Tab-separated table of C-alpha atoms and ligand atoms in Angstrom:
chain	number	residue	atom	x	y	z
M	42	MET	CA	24.178	-22.027	49.417
M	43	LEU	CA	24.328	-18.328	48.910
M	44	LYS	CA	21.038	-18.020	50.758
M	45	LEU	CA	22.426	-20.003	53.650
M	46	SER	CA	25.537	-17.913	54.037
M	47	LYS	CA	23.413	-14.762	53.893
M	48	LEU	CA	21.330	-16.191	56.684
M	49	ALA	CA	24.432	-17.058	58.698
M	50	ALA	CA	25.783	-13.522	58.179
M	51	ALA	CA	22.487	-12.050	59.310
M	52	LEU	CA	22.437	-14.317	62.316
M	53	ALA	CA	26.012	-13.360	63.211
M	54	LEU	CA	25.058	-9.704	63.008
M	55	THR	CA	22.061	-10.204	65.264
M	56	LEU	CA	24.141	-12.108	67.777
M	57	ALA	CA	26.802	-9.427	67.715
M	58	ALA	CA	24.182	-6.755	68.287
M	59	GLY	CA	22.791	-8.815	71.200
M	60	ALA	CA	26.232	-9.217	72.674
M	61	ALA	CA	26.871	-5.520	72.346
M	62	SER	CA	23.821	-4.614	74.346
M	63	ALA	CA	24.514	-7.153	77.081
M	64	GLY	CA	26.692	-5.888	79.854
M	65	GLU	CA	28.029	-6.928	83.183
M	66	VAL	CA	26.406	-5.615	86.352
M	67	GLU	CA	28.368	-5.784	89.534
M	68	VAL	CA	25.933	-5.477	92.390
M	69	LEU	CA	26.963	-4.747	95.968
M	70	HIS	CA	24.578	-5.970	98.685
M	71	TRP	CA	24.612	-7.631	102.088
M	72	TRP	CA	22.008	-10.249	101.478
M	73	THR	CA	23.800	-13.423	102.573
M	74	SER	CA	21.359	-15.239	104.919
M	75	GLY	CA	19.274	-18.125	103.564
M	76	GLY	CA	16.141	-16.067	102.811
M	77	GLU	CA	18.133	-13.068	101.599
M	78	ALA	CA	20.295	-15.112	99.230
M	79	LYS	CA	17.211	-16.714	97.711
M	80	SER	CA	15.671	-13.272	97.175
M	81	VAL	CA	18.705	-11.705	95.515
M	82	GLY	CA	19.004	-14.857	93.403
M	83	GLU	CA	15.702	-13.897	91.777
M	84	LEU	CA	17.132	-10.574	90.639
M	85	LYS	CA	20.149	-12.344	89.238
M	86	LYS	CA	17.914	-14.710	87.267
M	87	ILE	CA	15.968	-11.799	85.744
M	88	MET	CA	19.139	-9.990	84.720
M	89	GLN	CA	20.631	-13.159	83.241
M	90	ALA	CA	17.427	-13.715	81.255
M	91	LYS	CA	18.003	-10.278	79.733
M	92	GLY	CA	21.431	-11.486	78.664
M	93	HIS	CA	23.487	-9.608	81.237
M	94	THR	CA	26.251	-11.019	83.365
M	95	TRP	CA	25.625	-10.732	87.079
M	96	LYS	CA	28.736	-10.158	89.149
M	97	ASP	CA	27.798	-10.741	92.749
M	98	PHE	CA	29.463	-8.433	95.252
M	99	ALA	CA	28.071	-9.683	98.581
M	100	VAL	CA	29.569	-8.327	101.778
M	101	ALA	CA	28.312	-10.304	104.780
M	102	GLY	CA	27.048	-8.456	107.842
M	103	GLY	CA	23.396	-7.753	108.707
M	104	GLY	CA	22.317	-4.162	108.529
M	105	GLY	CA	25.003	-3.362	105.933
M	106	ASP	CA	27.693	-1.554	107.935
M	107	ASN	CA	30.465	-3.775	106.513
M	108	ALA	CA	29.074	-3.386	102.993
M	109	MET	CA	29.119	0.430	103.322
M	110	THR	CA	32.761	0.405	104.452
M	111	VAL	CA	33.795	-1.719	101.475
M	112	LEU	CA	31.734	0.475	99.119
M	113	LYS	CA	33.494	3.612	100.304
M	114	SER	CA	36.941	2.157	99.628
M	115	ARG	CA	35.904	1.018	96.128
M	116	VAL	CA	34.498	4.428	95.223
M	117	VAL	CA	37.504	6.265	96.643
M	118	ALA	CA	39.730	3.979	94.526
M	119	GLY	CA	37.783	5.107	91.457
M	120	ASN	CA	36.330	1.665	90.882
M	121	PRO	CA	32.679	1.697	91.941
M	122	PRO	CA	30.355	-1.237	91.305
M	123	ALA	CA	27.491	-0.710	88.825
M	124	ALA	CA	24.928	-0.739	91.606
M	125	ALA	CA	24.945	-0.798	95.397
M	126	GLN	CA	22.330	-1.218	98.102
M	127	ILE	CA	22.107	2.303	99.487
M	128	LYS	CA	19.128	3.548	101.451
M	129	GLY	CA	17.427	6.574	102.931
M	130	PRO	CA	19.300	9.778	103.665
M	131	ALA	CA	22.611	8.095	102.629
M	132	ILE	CA	21.336	8.300	99.006
M	133	GLN	CA	21.491	12.084	99.252
M	134	GLU	CA	25.018	12.004	100.660
M	135	TRP	CA	26.287	9.797	97.850
M	136	ALA	CA	24.502	11.850	95.198
M	137	ASN	CA	26.037	14.975	96.677
M	138	GLU	CA	29.474	13.463	95.934
M	139	GLY	CA	28.529	13.508	92.251
M	140	VAL	CA	29.128	9.795	91.788
M	141	LEU	CA	25.566	8.541	91.146
M	142	ALA	CA	24.014	8.060	87.710
M	143	ASN	CA	20.770	9.791	86.720
M	144	LEU	CA	18.041	7.168	86.325
M	145	ASP	CA	15.427	9.575	84.934
M	146	PRO	CA	15.356	8.075	81.408
M	147	VAL	CA	14.232	4.692	82.859
M	148	ALA	CA	12.067	6.252	85.561
M	149	LYS	CA	10.218	8.403	83.006
M	150	ALA	CA	9.792	5.560	80.489
M	151	GLU	CA	8.458	3.284	83.223
M	152	GLN	CA	6.404	6.005	84.929
M	153	TRP	CA	7.878	5.552	88.399
M	154	ASP	CA	6.231	8.734	89.686
M	155	SER	CA	2.828	7.163	89.309
M	156	LEU	CA	3.935	3.747	90.611
M	157	LEU	CA	5.474	4.822	93.932
M	158	PRO	CA	4.190	6.403	97.121
M	159	LYS	CA	5.457	10.007	97.074
M	160	VAL	CA	7.321	9.576	100.374
M	161	VAL	CA	9.373	6.804	98.783
M	162	ALA	CA	9.908	8.568	95.431
M	163	ASP	CA	11.263	11.631	97.243
M	164	VAL	CA	13.938	9.558	98.984
M	165	MET	CA	14.999	8.041	95.659
M	166	LYS	CA	15.487	11.489	94.051
M	167	TYR	CA	18.317	13.948	94.315
M	168	LYS	CA	17.484	17.483	93.133
M	169	GLY	CA	14.424	16.117	91.418
M	170	ASN	CA	16.163	13.304	89.513
M	171	TYR	CA	15.923	9.647	90.338
M	172	VAL	CA	19.267	8.236	91.461
M	173	ALA	CA	18.068	5.016	93.126
M	174	ALA	CA	15.508	2.308	92.440
M	175	PRO	CA	13.409	1.066	95.397
M	176	VAL	CA	12.990	-2.648	96.003
M	177	ASN	CA	10.551	-3.199	98.808
M	178	VAL	CA	9.027	-2.037	102.053
M	179	HIS	CA	10.214	-3.815	105.173
M	180	ARG	CA	8.355	-3.332	108.432
M	181	VAL	CA	10.823	-3.238	111.315
M	182	ASN	CA	8.531	-3.233	114.380
M	183	TRP	CA	7.708	-6.917	114.346
M	184	MET	CA	7.841	-9.522	117.071
M	185	TRP	CA	8.239	-13.123	115.901
M	186	ALA	CA	7.107	-15.974	118.110
M	187	ASN	CA	7.258	-19.738	117.928
M	188	ALA	CA	3.707	-21.082	118.388
M	189	ALA	CA	4.768	-24.397	119.965
M	190	VAL	CA	7.026	-22.682	122.495
M	191	LEU	CA	4.251	-20.305	123.547
M	192	LYS	CA	1.932	-23.270	123.967
M	193	LYS	CA	4.486	-25.199	126.031
M	194	ALA	CA	4.981	-22.167	128.263
M	195	GLY	CA	1.245	-21.547	128.667
M	196	VAL	CA	1.241	-18.208	126.838
M	197	ALA	CA	-2.196	-17.962	125.243
M	198	ALA	CA	-1.562	-15.105	122.767
M	199	ALA	CA	1.152	-12.809	121.498
M	200	PRO	CA	1.614	-10.017	124.127
M	201	LYS	CA	0.320	-6.628	123.047
M	202	THR	CA	1.930	-4.417	125.703
M	203	TRP	CA	5.357	-4.480	127.367
M	204	ASP	CA	3.728	-5.486	130.682
M	205	GLU	CA	2.059	-8.438	128.991
M	206	PHE	CA	5.328	-9.207	127.300
M	207	PHE	CA	7.254	-9.542	130.562
M	208	VAL	CA	4.558	-11.808	132.030
M	209	ALA	CA	4.931	-14.036	128.924
M	210	ALA	CA	8.730	-13.920	129.045
M	211	GLU	CA	8.670	-15.047	132.697
M	212	LYS	CA	6.453	-18.030	131.749
M	213	VAL	CA	8.854	-19.048	128.948
M	214	LYS	CA	11.799	-18.813	131.345
M	215	LYS	CA	9.977	-21.032	133.867
M	216	ALA	CA	9.343	-23.561	131.110
M	217	GLY	CA	13.146	-23.799	130.677
M	218	LEU	CA	13.314	-22.074	127.291
M	219	ILE	CA	14.934	-18.826	126.144
M	220	PRO	CA	12.393	-15.993	126.151
M	221	VAL	CA	14.182	-13.664	123.696
M	222	ALA	CA	16.494	-14.735	120.869
M	223	HIS	CA	18.777	-11.754	120.468
M	224	GLY	CA	21.691	-11.195	118.185
M	225	GLY	CA	24.110	-9.035	120.124
M	226	GLN	CA	25.374	-6.717	117.399
M	227	ASN	CA	24.991	-2.964	117.674
M	228	TRP	CA	22.464	-2.624	114.827
M	229	GLN	CA	20.320	-5.386	116.363
M	230	ASP	CA	20.485	-3.724	119.786
M	231	PHE	CA	19.344	-0.510	118.080
M	232	THR	CA	16.538	-2.367	116.240
M	233	THR	CA	15.115	-3.587	119.552
M	234	PHE	CA	15.668	-0.137	121.099
M	235	GLU	CA	13.612	1.663	118.467
M	236	ASP	CA	10.777	-0.832	119.052
M	237	VAL	CA	10.843	0.124	122.724
M	238	VAL	CA	10.933	3.858	121.960
M	239	LEU	CA	7.889	3.379	119.736
M	240	GLY	CA	6.074	1.034	122.098
M	241	VAL	CA	6.652	3.033	125.290
M	242	GLY	CA	6.450	6.546	123.833
M	243	GLY	CA	4.157	6.178	120.808
M	244	PRO	CA	4.714	7.499	117.235
M	245	LYS	CA	4.834	11.196	118.167
M	246	PHE	CA	7.503	10.597	120.799
M	247	TYR	CA	9.384	8.359	118.375
M	248	GLN	CA	9.399	11.160	115.792
M	249	ASP	CA	10.578	13.701	118.375
M	250	ALA	CA	13.312	11.476	119.807
M	251	LEU	CA	14.643	9.458	116.886
M	252	VAL	CA	13.787	11.496	113.792
M	253	ARG	CA	13.890	15.150	114.908
M	254	LEU	CA	16.473	14.281	117.604
M	255	ASP	CA	14.835	16.785	119.927
M	256	PRO	CA	16.960	17.136	123.132
M	257	LYS	CA	13.791	17.613	125.203
M	258	ALA	CA	12.411	14.244	124.139
M	259	LEU	CA	15.793	12.556	124.396
M	260	ASN	CA	16.204	13.742	128.016
M	261	SER	CA	12.606	13.156	129.076
M	262	ALA	CA	11.107	10.875	131.725
M	263	THR	CA	9.677	8.821	128.835
M	264	MET	CA	13.234	8.069	127.692
M	265	THR	CA	14.071	6.899	131.215
M	266	LYS	CA	11.155	4.494	131.022
M	267	VAL	CA	12.379	3.346	127.577
M	268	LEU	CA	15.838	2.534	128.929
M	269	GLU	CA	14.442	0.682	131.943
M	270	THR	CA	12.249	-1.418	129.651
M	271	PHE	CA	15.104	-2.031	127.218
M	272	ARG	CA	17.395	-3.242	130.045
M	273	LYS	CA	14.672	-5.518	131.339
M	274	ILE	CA	14.387	-7.187	127.928
M	275	LYS	CA	18.084	-8.021	128.088
M	276	SER	CA	17.528	-10.031	131.228
M	277	TYR	CA	15.464	-12.427	129.116
M	278	THR	CA	18.173	-13.109	126.538
M	279	ASP	CA	20.711	-15.943	126.747
M	280	PRO	CA	24.395	-15.455	127.671
M	281	ALA	CA	25.548	-16.587	124.202
M	282	SER	CA	23.880	-13.667	122.421
M	283	PRO	CA	26.869	-11.270	122.046
M	284	GLY	CA	28.049	-11.173	118.458
M	285	ARG	CA	25.337	-13.520	117.190
M	286	ASP	CA	24.023	-12.916	113.625
M	287	TRP	CA	20.376	-11.994	113.323
M	288	ASN	CA	19.504	-15.054	111.224
M	289	LEU	CA	20.964	-17.373	113.857
M	290	ALA	CA	18.684	-15.698	116.397
M	291	THR	CA	15.772	-16.328	114.033
M	292	ALA	CA	16.899	-19.941	113.768
M	293	MET	CA	16.567	-20.285	117.548
M	294	VAL	CA	12.891	-19.330	117.259
M	295	ILE	CA	12.395	-21.612	114.249
M	296	GLN	CA	14.004	-24.513	116.125
M	297	GLU	CA	11.832	-24.046	119.240
M	298	LYS	CA	14.770	-23.026	121.404
M	299	ALA	CA	13.480	-19.506	121.971
M	300	ALA	CA	10.052	-17.873	122.144
M	301	PHE	CA	10.472	-14.403	120.654
M	302	GLN	CA	12.660	-12.288	118.387
M	303	PHE	CA	12.407	-8.555	117.751
M	304	MET	CA	13.433	-8.070	114.121
M	305	GLY	CA	12.218	-6.615	110.827
M	306	ASP	CA	10.384	-8.880	108.425
M	307	TRP	CA	13.544	-10.047	106.675
M	308	ALA	CA	13.263	-12.587	109.568
M	309	LYS	CA	10.192	-13.920	107.812
M	310	GLY	CA	12.409	-14.778	104.844
M	311	GLU	CA	14.186	-17.248	107.135
M	312	PHE	CA	10.896	-18.793	108.316
M	313	THR	CA	9.783	-19.049	104.696
M	314	ALA	CA	13.079	-20.599	103.573
M	315	ALA	CA	12.674	-23.173	106.389
M	316	GLY	CA	9.177	-24.064	105.082
M	317	LYS	CA	7.403	-22.644	108.166
M	318	VAL	CA	3.835	-21.343	107.978
M	319	PRO	CA	2.664	-18.175	109.704
M	320	GLY	CA	-0.296	-18.621	112.046
M	321	LYS	CA	0.611	-22.303	112.413
M	322	ASP	CA	4.328	-22.671	113.154
M	323	TYR	CA	5.005	-19.095	114.043
M	324	ILE	CA	3.256	-15.842	114.854
M	325	CYS	CA	4.011	-12.396	113.506
M	326	ALA	CA	2.737	-9.572	115.698
M	327	ALA	CA	3.610	-5.934	116.073
M	328	ALA	CA	6.194	-5.389	118.810
M	329	PRO	CA	4.413	-4.633	122.163
M	330	GLY	CA	2.702	-1.259	122.220
M	331	THR	CA	3.287	-0.632	118.500
M	332	GLY	CA	0.154	-2.096	116.916
M	333	ASN	CA	-0.916	1.313	115.669
M	334	ALA	CA	2.456	2.172	114.193
M	335	TYR	CA	4.799	1.072	111.420
M	336	THR	CA	8.551	1.626	111.217
M	337	PHE	CA	9.360	1.430	107.538
M	338	ASN	CA	12.604	0.419	105.924
M	339	VAL	CA	12.836	0.704	102.133
M	340	ASP	CA	15.696	-1.143	100.429
M	341	SER	CA	16.986	0.446	97.279
M	342	PHE	CA	19.806	0.301	94.760
M	343	ALA	CA	21.694	3.357	93.621
M	344	MET	CA	23.681	3.162	90.367
M	345	PHE	CA	27.155	4.611	89.967
M	346	LYS	CA	28.289	6.685	86.978
M	347	LEU	CA	30.070	4.373	84.561
M	348	LYS	CA	31.666	5.295	81.221
M	349	ASP	CA	31.045	2.159	79.218
M	350	ALA	CA	27.779	2.311	77.155
M	351	THR	CA	26.944	-1.395	77.530
M	352	ALA	CA	27.444	-1.102	81.301
M	353	GLN	CA	25.075	1.873	81.298
M	354	LYS	CA	22.511	-0.115	79.366
M	355	ALA	CA	22.788	-2.951	81.889
M	356	GLN	CA	22.249	-0.452	84.711
M	357	GLY	CA	19.095	0.823	83.065
M	358	ASP	CA	17.840	-2.738	82.655
M	359	LEU	CA	18.597	-3.455	86.293
M	360	ALA	CA	16.691	-0.364	87.418
M	361	ALA	CA	13.698	-1.315	85.204
M	362	ALA	CA	13.785	-4.899	86.457
M	363	ILE	CA	13.799	-3.805	90.110
M	364	MET	CA	10.643	-1.771	89.632
M	365	GLY	CA	9.000	-4.380	87.355
M	366	PRO	CA	5.965	-6.287	88.673
M	367	GLU	CA	7.609	-9.691	88.127
M	368	PHE	CA	10.571	-8.908	90.380
M	369	GLN	CA	8.523	-6.980	92.926
M	370	GLU	CA	6.386	-10.068	93.496
M	371	VAL	CA	8.877	-12.900	93.483
M	372	PHE	CA	11.544	-11.018	95.389
M	373	ASN	CA	9.276	-9.875	98.163
M	374	LEU	CA	7.611	-13.284	98.549
M	375	ASN	CA	11.079	-14.578	99.495
M	376	LYS	CA	12.386	-11.561	101.342
M	377	GLY	CA	9.537	-11.133	103.833
M	378	SER	CA	8.840	-7.573	102.746
M	379	ILE	CA	6.014	-6.168	100.607
M	380	PRO	CA	6.244	-4.613	97.112
M	381	VAL	CA	7.032	-0.908	97.069
M	382	ARG	CA	5.264	-0.609	93.687
M	383	LEU	CA	1.672	0.473	94.204
M	384	ASN	CA	-1.371	-1.551	93.190
M	385	MET	CA	0.347	-4.931	93.191
M	386	LYS	CA	-1.846	-7.953	93.771
M	387	MET	CA	-1.220	-9.452	97.208
M	388	ASP	CA	-3.019	-12.794	96.692
M	389	LYS	CA	0.200	-14.856	96.722
M	390	PHE	CA	1.431	-13.196	99.932
M	391	ASP	CA	0.893	-14.620	103.432
M	392	ASP	CA	-1.089	-13.059	106.295
M	393	CYS	CA	1.933	-11.269	107.776
M	394	ALA	CA	2.579	-9.507	104.459
M	395	LYS	CA	-1.113	-8.702	104.060
M	396	LEU	CA	-1.155	-7.174	107.548
M	397	SER	CA	1.976	-5.226	106.733
M	398	SER	CA	0.412	-3.926	103.543
M	399	LYS	CA	-2.805	-2.897	105.316
M	400	ASP	CA	-0.961	-1.290	108.240
M	401	PHE	CA	1.357	0.612	105.877
M	402	VAL	CA	-1.650	2.292	104.293
M	403	ASP	CA	-3.608	2.770	107.559
M	404	THR	CA	-0.724	4.205	109.577
M	405	ALA	CA	0.136	6.636	106.804
M	406	LYS	CA	-3.260	8.220	107.479
M	407	THR	CA	-3.025	8.273	111.256
M	408	GLY	CA	0.539	9.498	111.692
M	409	GLY	CA	1.763	6.102	112.876
M	410	LEU	CA	4.016	5.591	109.837
M	411	VAL	CA	7.575	6.438	110.909
M	412	PRO	CA	10.993	5.880	109.347
M	413	SER	CA	13.292	3.307	110.967
M	414	ALA	CA	16.254	5.044	112.582
M	415	ALA	CA	18.110	1.763	113.096
M	416	HIS	CA	17.865	0.992	109.356
M	417	GLY	CA	19.086	4.145	107.761
M	418	MET	CA	15.698	5.742	107.039
M	419	ALA	CA	15.488	8.616	109.495
M	420	ILE	CA	18.712	10.440	110.233
M	421	SER	CA	22.175	11.043	108.813
M	422	PRO	CA	24.527	8.071	108.847
M	423	ALA	CA	26.788	9.954	111.305
M	424	ALA	CA	24.028	10.543	113.887
M	425	GLU	CA	22.730	7.011	113.332
M	426	GLY	CA	26.155	5.500	113.961
M	427	ALA	CA	26.708	7.556	117.156
M	428	ILE	CA	23.303	6.708	118.646
M	429	LYS	CA	23.717	3.052	117.676
M	430	ASP	CA	26.979	2.907	119.626
M	431	ALA	CA	25.551	4.636	122.693
M	432	VAL	CA	22.531	2.303	122.711
M	433	SER	CA	24.703	-0.749	122.290
M	434	GLN	CA	27.087	0.303	125.067
M	435	PHE	CA	24.130	0.671	127.417
M	436	TRP	CA	22.757	-2.725	126.368
M	437	ASN	CA	26.111	-4.439	126.903
M	438	ASN	CA	27.196	-2.813	130.124
M	439	ASP	CA	24.836	-3.139	133.076
M	440	LYS	CA	27.090	-0.842	135.082
M	441	ILE	CA	25.967	2.164	133.027
M	442	SER	CA	23.079	3.628	134.982
M	443	VAL	CA	19.773	4.440	133.229
M	444	ALA	CA	20.433	8.170	133.877
M	445	ASP	CA	23.853	7.966	132.237
M	446	GLY	CA	22.452	5.906	129.388
M	447	VAL	CA	19.882	8.637	128.674
M	448	LYS	CA	22.612	11.298	128.754
M	449	ASN	CA	24.952	9.329	126.464
M	450	ILE	CA	22.238	8.724	123.880
M	451	ALA	CA	21.164	12.376	123.924
M	452	LYS	CA	24.791	13.441	123.476
M	453	ALA	CA	25.320	11.009	120.605
M	454	ALA	CA	22.182	12.381	118.912
M	455	ALA	CA	23.897	15.764	118.595
M	456	THR	CA	26.539	14.286	116.267
M	457	LYS	CA	26.580	16.021	112.914
C	514	LIG	C1	18.362	-4.267	106.693
C	514	LIG	C2	17.972	-4.403	105.270
C	514	LIG	C3	17.228	-5.656	105.043
C	514	LIG	C4	17.961	-6.837	105.666
C	514	LIG	C5	18.540	-6.556	107.041
C	514	LIG	C6	19.468	-7.607	107.560
C	514	LIG	O1	19.002	-3.065	106.942
C	514	LIG	O2	17.162	-3.321	104.900
C	514	LIG	O3	16.969	-5.851	103.680
C	514	LIG	O4	18.881	-7.299	104.776
C	514	LIG	O5	19.219	-5.322	107.029
C	514	LIG	O6	20.631	-7.717	106.827
């Protein structure tokens, strides 16, 4: 009897200790589409298996602008979530406010420096300390195509140049289908625009125009060509595109209503969730003219300073889980991206992911690897927002001449 009660007491103690180390993590993200929700669900499962409580803080809106607005109001109110999806140069801005937690204890214990490409590690650090945990590498310069639609329209292969693209788009139109599934939201307009900058001008021009924001490049004849091409693409979209969410545009390609979509490989998450097979049902190809280049978009979570020790422990576990091989594999299989952790086995990944992985490495050597401006990787959020608006105004208003469009974008790029 005595023995039993001793056992019960020991058990109670262990349970109490377990409970004490388990905390709640409130995680802000904008992953609400079918493929995205499945992916984030995997992180939730891992955290729950560690005994933590996952408090989902999902703010709908592709590209994350809504999520960032909500985040700002929560932080200003002194009530930040434990973790938030924050990427690229914005990480530095948040860290500069003094609100982010130092993740070095986890990063050192888990040896992140040796598990990450240096370009990525640098973005995750503020003054030499890790303040964010990277999740994946998305490639933005993809073109998705429905194989059956191409066949019906008599398009033999995915177009490799913009000239080939317009020939293909014309055939699709003649076949009575929608050539380009476009979601008319400013960040999607900007996503297509950066593909055109890269495809028409090449990686060096892209760097000059959208990373260094060089006025000479922004006002050049190449930029005129970019805007002409961009406007021509619009003529192959359907009239219902304004305001459409990106995943609904992907659904049009999945459902054989449209031939192409220009979108990062989170679109593949939708194809995957719909049970579609690359190479058979759909084709992934680099956007025209960008086969030798790679616009990267690394998702990451920054953690906010919290006082409670159990909450801090949960944050550490979340950071470790994000960089762990289990999560890196299962999350990215669903999300359409590739693991950011180096030396991961790719055997479970499809051909699009394998191509992405190969091109990521190859383009890093040739200078073709460039940060996505439309997805918060290249420039300050202020400049990004201003360019995004100018690009979107041009896309939406055919009365703006190409010359004025060039001027407006160059002017927006000067925003500090
Ligand atoms: C990107 C983000 C992706 C995906 C996409 C659509 O900015 O990096 O993970 O979620 O927006 O929402």
